[in-house]
Amino acid sequence: MNHKDKAMPLASLPDNWSAFNEHEVLPWPMSRPDVAATLRRARSLRARGQATISTDATDRFRLSNFNTLILQTRR
């Protein structure tokens, strides 16, 4: 499969709900470099005890600190 043919990763909030704005937020596409940078940052925070990373399913990560984000790297 060519890199251009791969599906773009998606980011979403748990249950697609924004606690700050009290309304539904649909998943949004992220570029692969942005996903990689987000995972690096989350791993750095986890190393300092400021965040947790869990795997919900294959290629789906839950990043939890002040605001929980779900990254789905494949669709």
PDB file of C-alpha atoms in Angstrom, residues 38-64:
ATOM      1  CA  THR A  38       1.111  13.826  20.129  1.00  0.00           C
ATOM      2  CA  LEU A  39       2.158  10.286  21.103  1.00  0.00           C
ATOM      3  CA  ARG A  40       5.726  11.444  21.840  1.00  0.00           C
ATOM      4  CA  ARG A  41       4.410  14.231  24.059  1.00  0.00           C
ATOM      5  CA  ALA A  42       2.026  11.868  25.857  1.00  0.00           C
ATOM      6  CA  ARG A  43       4.850   9.375  26.448  1.00  0.00           C
ATOM      7  CA  SER A  44       6.993  12.169  27.844  1.00  0.00           C
ATOM      8  CA  LEU A  45       4.185  13.226  30.208  1.00  0.00           C
ATOM      9  CA  ARG A  46       3.643   9.597  31.230  1.00  0.00           C
ATOM     10  CA  ALA A  47       7.332   9.236  32.071  1.00  0.00           C
ATOM     11  CA  ARG A  48       6.925  12.147  34.511  1.00  0.00           C
ATOM     12  CA  GLY A  49       3.700  10.715  35.969  1.00  0.00           C
ATOM     13  CA  GLN A  50       1.518  13.461  34.498  1.00  0.00           C
ATOM     14  CA  ALA A  51      -0.494  11.363  32.010  1.00  0.00           C
ATOM     15  CA  THR A  52      -1.594   7.834  31.226  1.00  0.00           C
ATOM     16  CA  ILE A  53      -1.675   6.009  27.907  1.00  0.00           C
ATOM     17  CA  SER A  54      -3.806   2.935  27.399  1.00  0.00           C
ATOM     18  CA  THR A  55      -4.605   0.819  24.366  1.00  0.00           C
ATOM     19  CA  ASP A  56      -8.371   0.509  23.848  1.00  0.00           C
ATOM     20  CA  ALA A  57      -8.034  -1.741  20.787  1.00  0.00           C
ATOM     21  CA  THR A  58      -5.551  -2.406  18.024  1.00  0.00           C
ATOM     22  CA  ASP A  59      -4.277   0.953  16.723  1.00  0.00           C
ATOM     23  CA  ARG A  60      -6.490   2.920  19.152  1.00  0.00           C
ATOM     24  CA  PHE A  61      -4.893   4.801  22.043  1.00  0.00           C
ATOM     25  CA  ARG A  62      -6.456   6.684  24.958  1.00  0.00           C
ATOM     26  CA  LEU A  63      -4.285   9.554  26.170  1.00  0.00           C
ATOM     27  CA  SER A  64      -5.393  10.898  29.527  1.00  0.00           C
TER      28      SER A  64
END
